[in-house]
Coordinates of C-alpha atoms in Angstrom, one line a residue:
Chain A
M1 CA -30.0 45.7 -20.6
S2 CA -30.6 49.2 -21.7
T3 CA -33.2 49.9 -24.2
A4 CA -35.1 52.8 -25.7
A5 CA -38.3 51.8 -24.2
S6 CA -37.1 51.2 -20.8
S7 CA -35.5 54.6 -20.5
S8 CA -38.5 56.0 -19.1
T9 CA -37.2 59.7 -18.3
S10 CA -35.9 60.3 -21.7
E11 CA -37.8 62.7 -23.9
T12 CA -36.3 61.5 -27.0
I13 CA -35.0 58.1 -28.1
A14 CA -32.2 58.1 -30.1
E15 CA -31.8 55.7 -32.9
P16 CA -28.9 55.6 -35.7
G17 CA -29.9 56.4 -39.2
L18 CA -32.8 58.6 -40.5
K19 CA -35.1 59.8 -37.8
I20 CA -38.6 60.4 -37.7
K21 CA -40.2 62.3 -34.9
V22 CA -43.6 61.6 -33.4
S23 CA -45.5 63.1 -30.6
T24 CA -47.9 61.2 -28.4
K25 CA -51.1 62.6 -27.0
E26 CA -49.5 64.0 -24.1
G27 CA -47.0 65.8 -26.3
E28 CA -44.1 63.6 -25.7
V29 CA -41.8 63.5 -28.6
F30 CA -40.1 60.2 -29.7
E31 CA -37.5 59.9 -32.4
L32 CA -37.8 56.8 -34.3
D33 CA -35.7 54.8 -36.8
E34 CA -37.3 55.2 -40.1
K35 CA -37.7 51.6 -40.6
V36 CA -39.5 51.3 -37.2
A37 CA -41.7 54.3 -38.0
K38 CA -42.9 53.1 -41.3
M39 CA -44.1 49.9 -40.0
S40 CA -47.1 52.2 -39.1
Q41 CA -49.2 52.8 -42.3
V42 CA -50.4 55.9 -41.1
I43 CA -47.0 57.3 -40.3
R44 CA -45.5 55.8 -43.6
G45 CA -48.6 57.5 -45.5
I46 CA -47.7 60.9 -43.7
L47 CA -44.3 60.8 -44.7
E48 CA -44.9 59.8 -48.2
D49 CA -47.3 62.7 -48.4
L50 CA -44.9 65.0 -46.9
G51 CA -42.0 63.7 -49.1
E52 CA -39.0 62.0 -47.8
Q53 CA -36.8 64.9 -47.7
N54 CA -38.8 65.9 -44.7
G55 CA -37.9 63.0 -42.7
G56 CA -34.7 64.5 -41.4
D57 CA -36.1 67.8 -40.4
D58 CA -37.5 69.1 -37.2
S59 CA -41.0 68.3 -38.1
V60 CA -43.0 66.2 -35.8
L61 CA -45.8 63.9 -36.6
P62 CA -48.3 64.3 -34.1
L63 CA -50.2 60.8 -33.0
T64 CA -52.9 62.6 -31.1
Q65 CA -54.8 59.4 -30.1
V66 CA -52.1 57.6 -28.7
E67 CA -50.9 57.8 -25.1
T68 CA -47.3 57.7 -24.0
R69 CA -47.5 54.8 -22.3
I70 CA -49.1 52.7 -24.7
F71 CA -46.8 54.1 -27.5
R72 CA -43.7 52.9 -25.5
K73 CA -45.3 49.7 -25.4
I74 CA -45.9 49.8 -29.1
L75 CA -42.4 50.7 -29.8
V76 CA -41.1 47.8 -28.2
W77 CA -43.2 45.6 -30.2
L78 CA -42.1 47.5 -33.4
K79 CA -38.4 47.6 -32.8
Y80 CA -38.6 43.8 -32.0
H81 CA -40.2 43.1 -35.3
A82 CA -38.3 45.6 -37.3
G83 CA -35.2 43.4 -36.2
H84 CA -36.8 40.1 -36.7
D85 CA -39.3 40.0 -39.4
K86 CA -38.2 39.1 -42.7
E87 CA -38.9 41.4 -45.5
E88 CA -42.1 40.0 -47.1
A89 CA -43.6 40.7 -50.2
P90 CA -46.9 42.1 -50.0
K91 CA -49.4 39.4 -49.5
A92 CA -52.4 38.8 -51.7
E93 CA -55.6 39.7 -50.0
E94 CA -56.7 36.1 -49.7
D95 CA -53.3 35.1 -48.2
E96 CA -53.3 37.9 -45.8
I97 CA -56.8 36.8 -44.7
I98 CA -55.5 33.3 -44.1
A99 CA -52.5 34.3 -42.2
R100 CA -54.5 36.6 -40.1
F101 CA -56.8 34.0 -39.0
C102 CA -55.0 30.7 -39.3
E103 CA -51.2 31.4 -38.1
E104 CA -50.7 30.9 -34.4
I105 CA -49.7 33.7 -32.2
P106 CA -45.8 33.5 -32.2
E107 CA -44.1 32.9 -28.8
W108 CA -42.5 36.3 -28.4
D109 CA -45.8 38.0 -29.2
Q110 CA -47.8 35.8 -26.7
K111 CA -45.3 37.1 -24.1
F112 CA -45.5 40.5 -25.3
L113 CA -49.3 40.6 -25.0
N114 CA -49.3 38.8 -21.7
V115 CA -50.4 42.0 -20.0
D116 CA -53.5 43.2 -18.4
Q117 CA -56.4 43.0 -20.8
A118 CA -57.1 46.9 -20.6
V119 CA -53.7 47.3 -21.9
I120 CA -54.2 44.8 -24.7
L121 CA -57.3 46.8 -25.7
E122 CA -55.5 50.1 -25.6
I123 CA -52.6 48.7 -27.7
M124 CA -55.1 47.3 -30.1
L125 CA -56.9 50.6 -30.6
A126 CA -53.5 52.2 -30.9
A127 CA -52.6 49.7 -33.6
D128 CA -55.6 50.3 -35.4
Y129 CA -55.2 54.0 -35.4
L130 CA -51.6 53.6 -36.6
D131 CA -52.5 51.1 -38.8
I132 CA -50.0 48.4 -38.0
K133 CA -52.0 45.5 -39.2
K134 CA -49.8 42.7 -37.7
L135 CA -50.1 44.0 -34.2
R136 CA -53.8 44.8 -34.7
G137 CA -54.4 41.2 -35.7
L138 CA -52.4 39.8 -33.0
C139 CA -54.3 41.9 -30.3
C140 CA -57.7 40.9 -31.9
K141 CA -56.7 37.1 -31.8
T142 CA -55.5 37.4 -28.1
V143 CA -58.7 39.1 -27.0
A144 CA -60.7 36.7 -29.1
N145 CA -58.9 33.9 -27.2
I146 CA -60.0 35.3 -24.1
L147 CA -63.7 36.0 -25.1
K148 CA -63.8 32.3 -26.0
T149 CA -63.6 31.4 -22.3
K150 CA -66.1 33.7 -21.0
T151 CA -69.8 33.6 -20.8
V152 CA -71.9 36.5 -22.1
E153 CA -72.6 37.7 -18.6
Q154 CA -68.8 37.6 -17.8
I155 CA -67.9 39.5 -20.9
R156 CA -70.6 42.2 -20.2
E157 CA -69.3 42.3 -16.6
M158 CA -65.5 42.3 -17.7
Y159 CA -65.6 45.1 -20.2
G160 CA -68.6 47.1 -18.7
I161 CA -70.8 46.4 -21.7
E162 CA -74.3 47.4 -21.1
N163 CA -77.0 44.9 -22.0
D164 CA -79.0 47.1 -24.3
F165 CA -81.3 44.4 -25.4
T166 CA -84.8 44.2 -24.4
P167 CA -85.9 40.9 -22.6
E168 CA -87.8 40.1 -25.9
E169 CA -84.9 40.8 -28.2
E170 CA -82.4 38.8 -25.9
E171 CA -84.9 36.0 -25.8
E172 CA -85.2 36.1 -29.5
I173 CA -81.5 35.9 -30.2
R174 CA -81.1 33.0 -27.5
K175 CA -83.5 31.2 -29.7
Q176 CA -81.8 31.8 -32.7
T177 CA -78.5 30.8 -31.2
A178 CA -79.9 27.7 -29.2
W179 CA -78.2 25.5 -31.8
C180 CA -75.0 26.2 -30.4
E181 CA -75.7 26.2 -26.7
D182 CA -73.7 23.9 -24.7
E183 CA -76.8 22.0 -23.5
P184 CA -77.6 19.5 -26.2
P185 CA -81.1 18.8 -26.8
R186 CA -82.1 15.3 -26.3
Q187 CA -84.7 15.1 -28.5
G188 CA -85.8 12.8 -31.2
S189 CA -84.1 9.6 -32.4
N190 CA -80.8 9.7 -34.0
H191 CA -80.5 8.9 -37.7
Chain B
M1 CA -29.9 45.0 -33.7
P2 CA -32.8 46.1 -31.5
D3 CA -33.3 44.7 -28.1
T4 CA -35.7 41.8 -28.1
S5 CA -35.9 41.0 -24.5
I6 CA -39.4 41.3 -23.5
E7 CA -38.4 40.6 -19.8
D8 CA -36.5 43.9 -20.0
T9 CA -38.5 46.1 -22.0
T10 CA -42.0 45.0 -21.7
M11 CA -43.1 43.0 -18.9
R12 CA -41.0 45.4 -16.6
W13 CA -42.3 48.4 -18.3
S14 CA -41.2 50.6 -15.7
C15 CA -42.3 54.0 -17.2
D16 CA -45.9 53.4 -16.3
R17 CA -46.7 51.6 -13.3
E18 CA -50.4 51.5 -14.2
A19 CA -49.5 49.4 -17.1
V20 CA -47.1 47.1 -15.7
V21 CA -49.2 44.1 -14.9
E22 CA -48.1 40.6 -14.9
T23 CA -51.4 39.3 -16.4
P24 CA -53.9 39.0 -13.6
K25 CA -56.7 36.7 -14.8
S26 CA -58.8 39.6 -15.2
S27 CA -59.3 42.9 -13.5
V28 CA -62.8 41.9 -12.5
D29 CA -61.2 39.2 -10.5
K30 CA -59.2 41.7 -8.8
G31 CA -62.0 43.8 -8.1
T32 CA -61.0 46.8 -10.1
G33 CA -64.2 47.3 -12.2
P34 CA -64.8 46.7 -15.7
L35 CA -62.4 47.4 -18.4
S36 CA -62.9 50.1 -21.0
G37 CA -62.1 50.2 -24.6
F38 CA -64.9 48.5 -26.2
E39 CA -67.2 51.5 -26.2
D40 CA -64.6 53.5 -28.2
M41 CA -63.6 50.7 -30.3
P42 CA -64.4 51.2 -34.1
E43 CA -66.8 48.8 -35.6
M44 CA -64.5 47.5 -38.3
L45 CA -61.9 46.7 -35.5
L46 CA -64.7 45.0 -33.3
Q47 CA -65.7 43.1 -36.4
D48 CA -62.2 41.9 -37.0
L49 CA -62.0 40.9 -33.3
L50 CA -65.2 38.9 -33.4
L51 CA -64.5 37.2 -36.6
H52 CA -61.6 35.3 -34.7
L53 CA -64.2 33.5 -33.0
D54 CA -65.4 30.5 -34.9
S55 CA -69.0 30.0 -36.1
L56 CA -69.8 27.9 -33.1
E57 CA -68.7 30.6 -30.9
R58 CA -70.1 33.8 -32.4
P59 CA -73.7 33.2 -32.1
A60 CA -73.4 33.2 -28.3
V61 CA -71.6 36.6 -28.1
R62 CA -74.4 37.9 -30.1
R63 CA -76.2 38.3 -26.9
V64 CA -73.6 40.6 -25.4
C65 CA -75.2 43.8 -26.7
R66 CA -76.9 45.2 -29.8
Q67 CA -73.6 46.4 -31.3
W68 CA -72.0 42.9 -31.2
N69 CA -75.1 41.4 -32.4
S70 CA -75.1 43.9 -35.3
V71 CA -71.6 43.1 -36.3
L72 CA -72.1 39.4 -36.0
S73 CA -75.2 39.8 -38.2
R74 CA -73.3 41.3 -41.0
P75 CA -72.5 39.4 -44.3
T76 CA -69.0 39.7 -43.7
A77 CA -69.4 37.7 -40.6
Y78 CA -71.2 35.1 -42.6
R79 CA -69.5 35.6 -45.8
A80 CA -68.8 31.8 -45.9
M81 CA -72.4 31.0 -45.5
A82 CA -74.0 33.2 -47.9
C83 CA -74.7 30.7 -50.5
Y84 CA -78.1 32.0 -51.8
I85 CA -77.2 31.8 -55.4
P86 CA -79.0 29.1 -57.5
V87 CA -77.2 26.2 -58.7
E88 CA -77.0 27.1 -62.4
A89 CA -73.4 27.9 -62.4
D90 CA -73.0 24.3 -61.3
L91 CA -74.9 23.0 -64.3
T92 CA -73.0 25.2 -66.7
L93 CA -69.6 24.2 -65.3
M94 CA -70.5 20.6 -65.5
K95 CA -71.3 21.0 -69.1
S96 CA -68.1 19.1 -70.1
S97 CA -69.2 16.3 -67.9
K98 CA -72.0 13.9 -67.9
K99 CA -75.3 15.4 -68.7
G100 CA -78.3 14.6 -66.7
R101 CA -76.6 14.6 -63.4
K102 CA -78.2 17.4 -61.9
R103 CA -78.0 18.2 -58.4
T104 CA -79.3 21.1 -56.5
L105 CA -78.3 23.0 -53.5
G106 CA -81.2 21.2 -51.9
D107 CA -78.7 18.4 -51.4
V108 CA -76.7 20.5 -49.1
A109 CA -79.2 20.6 -46.4
P110 CA -82.7 20.6 -47.5
D111 CA -84.4 19.9 -44.1
H112 CA -81.6 21.1 -41.7
S113 CA -79.4 23.8 -40.4
V114 CA -75.9 23.8 -41.5
V115 CA -72.9 23.9 -39.1
L116 CA -70.2 26.1 -40.6
I117 CA -66.8 25.4 -39.4
N118 CA -64.6 28.1 -40.0
G119 CA -61.8 26.2 -38.7
R120 CA -58.3 27.4 -38.3
S121 CA -56.5 24.1 -37.5
A122 CA -57.2 20.5 -37.5
S123 CA -57.4 20.5 -33.9
Q124 CA -60.3 23.2 -33.9
Y125 CA -61.9 21.3 -36.5
K126 CA -61.8 18.1 -34.2
R127 CA -62.9 20.1 -31.3
V128 CA -65.9 21.5 -33.0
L129 CA -66.6 18.3 -34.4
T130 CA -66.5 16.7 -31.0
S131 CA -68.7 19.4 -29.6
I132 CA -71.2 18.5 -32.3
A133 CA -71.2 15.1 -31.5
R134 CA -71.9 15.8 -27.9
K135 CA -75.1 17.6 -29.1
G136 CA -76.3 14.3 -30.5
K137 CA -76.8 13.1 -34.0
P138 CA -79.9 15.3 -34.7
Y139 CA -77.7 18.3 -34.4
V140 CA -75.5 17.0 -37.2
R141 CA -76.9 18.4 -40.2
S142 CA -74.3 19.7 -42.8
L143 CA -70.7 20.3 -42.2
L144 CA -69.1 23.0 -44.2
F145 CA -65.4 23.1 -44.4
Y146 CA -64.2 26.6 -45.2
G147 CA -60.8 27.4 -46.4
N148 CA -58.0 26.3 -48.3
F149 CA -55.3 26.2 -45.9
L150 CA -52.9 27.3 -48.6
P151 CA -49.3 27.3 -48.2
Q152 CA -47.7 30.6 -48.7
S153 CA -46.2 29.9 -52.1
E154 CA -47.4 27.9 -54.8
T155 CA -46.3 26.9 -58.3
K156 CA -48.1 25.2 -61.1
G157 CA -48.1 21.4 -60.5
E158 CA -47.2 21.9 -56.9
L159 CA -50.4 23.4 -55.7
W160 CA -50.5 21.3 -52.3
G161 CA -47.2 19.8 -52.2
N162 CA -45.1 22.5 -51.1
Q163 CA -43.7 22.1 -47.8
N164 CA -41.6 25.1 -47.5
C165 CA -44.2 27.4 -46.4
S166 CA -44.1 29.3 -43.2
F167 CA -47.7 28.5 -42.5
D168 CA -47.9 24.8 -42.8
G169 CA -51.0 24.4 -44.7
C170 CA -50.1 20.9 -45.9
K171 CA -49.7 19.8 -42.5
I172 CA -53.1 21.1 -41.6
R173 CA -54.7 19.8 -44.4
A174 CA -53.3 16.4 -43.9
Q175 CA -54.5 16.3 -40.5
L176 CA -57.8 17.5 -41.8
L177 CA -58.1 14.6 -44.0
K178 CA -58.1 12.3 -40.9
V179 CA -60.5 14.4 -39.4
F180 CA -62.7 14.4 -42.4
S181 CA -62.4 10.7 -42.5
Y182 CA -64.2 10.2 -39.3
A183 CA -66.4 13.3 -39.8
S184 CA -68.0 11.5 -42.6
D185 CA -68.6 8.4 -40.9
E186 CA -69.3 9.4 -37.5
Y187 CA -70.8 13.0 -37.6
C188 CA -72.4 13.3 -40.9
P189 CA -73.7 9.9 -42.1
L190 CA -76.0 11.5 -44.5
G191 CA -73.3 12.9 -46.4
R192 CA -74.2 16.5 -46.1
I193 CA -70.6 17.8 -46.4
S194 CA -69.8 20.6 -48.1
F195 CA -66.5 22.5 -48.9
V196 CA -66.3 26.2 -49.2
N197 CA -63.5 27.3 -51.0
C198 CA -61.4 24.4 -50.3
S199 CA -60.2 23.4 -54.0
L200 CA -56.8 22.7 -52.7
F201 CA -58.2 20.6 -49.8
I202 CA -60.5 18.8 -52.3
G203 CA -57.4 18.2 -54.4
E204 CA -56.0 16.1 -51.6
L205 CA -59.3 14.5 -51.2
A206 CA -59.3 13.6 -54.8
G207 CA -56.5 11.1 -53.9
R208 CA -59.1 9.3 -51.6
W209 CA -61.7 9.1 -54.5
K210 CA -63.5 6.2 -52.8
T211 CA -64.4 8.3 -49.7
F212 CA -65.2 11.2 -52.0
E213 CA -67.4 9.2 -54.0
R214 CA -69.4 7.8 -51.3
I215 CA -70.2 11.0 -49.4
K216 CA -70.7 13.2 -52.7
P217 CA -70.1 16.6 -51.0
T218 CA -71.0 19.8 -52.5
I219 CA -68.5 22.1 -53.4
I220 CA -69.1 25.7 -52.9
L221 CA -66.9 28.6 -54.1
Q222 CA -67.8 31.7 -52.8
N223 CA -66.3 35.3 -52.7
V224 CA -63.2 33.7 -53.9
A225 CA -60.8 35.7 -56.2
L226 CA -60.8 35.3 -60.0
R227 CA -57.4 33.3 -59.9
E228 CA -58.8 30.9 -57.4
V229 CA -61.7 30.3 -59.5
V230 CA -59.6 29.5 -62.6
R231 CA -57.2 27.5 -60.7
F232 CA -60.1 25.5 -59.3
F233 CA -61.8 24.7 -62.6
A234 CA -58.4 23.8 -64.1
F235 CA -58.2 21.4 -61.5
Y236 CA -61.6 20.4 -61.5
Q237 CA -61.7 19.6 -65.2
S238 CA -58.6 17.5 -64.8
F239 CA -60.6 15.1 -62.6
N240 CA -63.5 13.7 -64.6
H241 CA -64.7 11.8 -61.6
F242 CA -65.6 15.1 -60.1
A243 CA -68.3 15.2 -62.5
E244 CA -70.9 14.0 -60.2
I245 CA -69.9 16.4 -57.6
P246 CA -72.2 19.5 -57.2
I247 CA -70.5 22.6 -57.5
V248 CA -72.2 25.9 -56.3
V249 CA -70.7 29.2 -57.2
S250 CA -71.9 32.1 -55.5
G251 CA -71.1 35.9 -54.7
R252 CA -68.8 38.2 -56.8
E253 CA -67.1 35.3 -58.5
M254 CA -70.1 34.3 -60.6
L255 CA -69.2 37.0 -62.9
D256 CA -65.7 35.8 -62.8
V257 CA -66.7 32.4 -63.7
A258 CA -68.9 33.8 -66.5
A259 CA -65.8 35.5 -67.9
F260 CA -63.9 32.4 -67.6
L261 CA -66.3 30.5 -69.2
Q262 CA -66.6 33.0 -71.9
N263 CA -63.0 32.7 -72.6
Q264 CA -63.1 28.9 -72.5
N265 CA -66.1 29.1 -75.1
A266 CA -67.9 27.0 -72.7
I267 CA -71.1 29.1 -72.2
E268 CA -73.3 28.3 -75.1
D269 CA -76.6 28.1 -73.8
G270 CA -75.8 27.7 -70.2
F271 CA -77.1 30.8 -68.9
R272 CA -80.4 30.6 -70.8
Q273 CA -80.6 27.2 -69.6
S274 CA -80.4 28.5 -66.1
V275 CA -83.5 30.2 -66.0
D276 CA -85.5 27.3 -66.4
A277 CA -88.1 27.2 -63.7
D278 CA -86.9 23.6 -63.0
Y279 CA -83.8 25.1 -61.6
F280 CA -85.8 27.7 -59.7
D281 CA -87.3 25.8 -57.0
P282 CA -88.5 28.5 -54.5
E283 CA -88.3 25.7 -51.9
V284 CA -84.9 24.9 -52.6
H285 CA -83.8 28.6 -52.4
R286 CA -85.7 29.2 -49.4
D287 CA -83.9 26.1 -47.9
I288 CA -80.4 27.6 -48.8
S289 CA -81.1 30.7 -47.2
E290 CA -82.7 29.2 -44.1
T291 CA -80.3 26.8 -43.5
V292 CA -77.1 28.2 -44.5
L293 CA -77.7 31.4 -42.8
H294 CA -79.4 29.7 -39.8
N295 CA -82.1 32.0 -39.5
D296 CA -84.0 34.6 -41.5
K297 CA -82.9 37.6 -39.6
N298 CA -79.4 37.0 -40.8
A299 CA -80.4 36.3 -44.4
C300 CA -82.1 39.7 -44.2
M301 CA -79.1 41.4 -42.7
L302 CA -77.0 40.4 -45.8
F303 CA -78.4 43.5 -47.3
W304 CA -78.9 46.1 -44.8
P305 CA -75.5 47.4 -44.7
L306 CA -75.9 48.1 -48.3
L307 CA -79.0 49.8 -47.7
E308 CA -77.4 51.9 -45.2
K309 CA -74.4 52.7 -47.2
Y310 CA -76.1 53.9 -50.2
V311 CA -78.9 56.5 -49.9
P312 CA -81.7 55.1 -51.7
K313 CA -82.0 56.7 -54.9
P314 CA -83.0 53.5 -56.6
D315 CA -84.4 52.7 -60.1
V316 CA -87.1 50.8 -58.4
E317 CA -89.2 50.7 -61.4
K318 CA -86.7 48.9 -63.3
I319 CA -86.1 46.2 -60.5
V320 CA -89.7 45.9 -60.2
E321 CA -90.1 45.3 -63.7
W322 CA -87.5 42.6 -63.8
R323 CA -89.2 41.0 -60.8
T324 CA -92.5 41.1 -62.4
T325 CA -91.1 40.0 -65.6
L326 CA -89.5 36.8 -63.9
T327 CA -92.5 35.9 -61.6
G328 CA -95.3 38.2 -62.0
K329 CA -95.1 39.0 -58.2
R330 CA -94.7 42.3 -56.7
I331 CA -91.8 43.3 -54.3
S332 CA -91.7 46.1 -51.8
R333 CA -89.6 49.2 -52.4
R334 CA -87.5 48.3 -49.5
V335 CA -86.3 45.1 -51.1
S336 CA -85.9 46.5 -54.4
V337 CA -83.6 49.0 -53.1
A338 CA -81.7 46.2 -51.7
F339 CA -81.4 44.6 -55.0
R340 CA -80.4 47.7 -56.8
D341 CA -77.5 48.1 -54.3
Y342 CA -76.6 44.4 -54.5
L343 CA -76.3 44.7 -58.1
K344 CA -73.7 47.3 -57.6
L345 CA -71.5 44.4 -56.6
F346 CA -71.5 43.6 -60.4
D347 CA -70.2 46.9 -61.5
P348 CA -66.8 46.1 -63.0
T349 CA -65.3 49.4 -61.9
N350 CA -65.3 47.8 -58.3
Y351 CA -62.9 45.1 -59.4
K352 CA -59.3 45.1 -58.6
E353 CA -56.8 45.8 -61.1
Q354 CA -55.7 42.2 -61.5
D355 CA -59.3 41.2 -62.5
K356 CA -59.9 44.2 -64.8
L357 CA -58.1 42.4 -67.8
V358 CA -60.6 39.8 -67.6
M359 CA -63.5 42.0 -66.8
E360 CA -63.0 43.8 -69.8
K361 CA -63.6 40.8 -71.9
V362 CA -67.0 40.2 -70.2
D363 CA -69.9 40.4 -72.5
F364 CA -72.3 41.8 -69.9
T365 CA -75.4 41.0 -71.8
Q366 CA -74.4 37.4 -71.2
V367 CA -73.8 38.0 -67.7
K368 CA -77.1 39.9 -67.0
P369 CA -79.2 36.9 -66.8
L370 CA -77.1 35.7 -63.8
V371 CA -78.0 38.8 -62.2
W372 CA -81.7 38.2 -62.8
L373 CA -81.0 34.6 -61.3
M374 CA -79.5 36.1 -58.3
M375 CA -82.4 38.5 -57.7
E376 CA -84.9 35.6 -58.2
A377 CA -82.8 33.5 -55.7
L378 CA -83.0 36.5 -53.4
I379 CA -86.7 37.1 -53.8
N380 CA -87.5 33.5 -53.0
S381 CA -85.2 33.8 -49.9
P382 CA -86.5 34.8 -46.4
L383 CA -86.0 38.3 -47.9
R384 CA -89.6 37.8 -49.4
R385 CA -91.0 38.1 -45.9
L386 CA -90.0 41.6 -45.9
T387 CA -92.7 42.3 -48.6
E388 CA -95.2 40.9 -46.1
T389 CA -94.3 43.5 -43.3

């Protein structure tokens, strides 16, 4: 099966219709279908600022914070969702929040994000940079699901996060959060 | 039609061998060292990520590092818990119901902490409740159910009957009803159950009035949009038997409610009544803050982002004057600044377009006492301790 994202040696990726050119951090240029490109609110905003007529010229939108390998990955996601997502009316803020936190991760996206955690983080950062809310939310949810299964020490180790608390501060927080620790206090009588 | 095969395009992401990984459990497991990414992560992104943890999971990860602790101590992380507003709105809104049935927030949890369950599914609720149960009854304090589990589309008269929604809120609410039934019996025998922004859920519960009557939960409307407030009260008023249910309105929507009630000609002396000292029991307010926010530090944290955001150029004298007028006590400049900034939340220019039409009709001289009340509630909250340091 031939796809744009898998054509690793290609400098540009051809799509029918109006093309938007973007360049990654390394300077590699991708030519995207307008619909796909505009799923990024950042690109959409730039295009609107520039005026639609510039979409067909040779100008290249620089995405200086996105590495090529991550952009390729995101491109797969964008193309899939551009082809499969129904046109949705803009959601009210409340509905968006509900959707963000309540909806399960669709199967396709689960598979898509079934990659190394480092990659998920990079995709998440890139999605944040590109303002692709849905992908950003999916990544957040996925990482959160991973965090749920880890202890504090494991999280620190896994993500290389330094414990910058003083022992006193850590103890203080531990006290404050003792109510949700796993070990139940066996004290007092029940009501 | 774009290619949709993950198998071909994603998992076999041949363009970059570094990134083609079929999900090892973690790179730590493989001895490849810690992952990076968090150190460069914007705080808003980190916050969104951590908000996906429920409230029983968040406290533990506060211990990861200062940044995580800071993010999880922000008001946005505890938005469902910040009910530091007095109960006057309750009394006002219950005006059309029986008088003399006053109930205060102290009923929520005067002596205990609150367990907030920001569940996203019935199974999650059940899991959390089970977890709570394992900790023994002393740990069961109050249960706050948060969120409406809204269907995507709603029409009048069909608020909770629409099955044609991509997110099956109906199904989840139906499951929650089951959870709720045993939660009330097994886990919260004292009836300290609260619903935060659950008007639709409550609507379904109304059909089970006997249960509802028995437990008499507190309804908390917090940080909900005006339309939700209006919808809630339209519904609320249609069920007279809710008259005995305490309702607490907090946050920005207090103004919304004021506007709504003004439009309904329902205010009369409600606001004046609300400054009555009887409704300002400092103990109650302290309890609210301490119980709902779990601890003092979080309560204080409610305001620090505001302090950080706005460089203090406060009208401190005015705030102190208000404070003195109300209670005859002094407050620190630090707290005054917090109040000043908090009052900015009531600036109608901060409202969204859809709210502006209503906001324009608000008589702010009527609303002002509510702001005072809020200040008073805050003063009587753990913030007060800042004045002592």
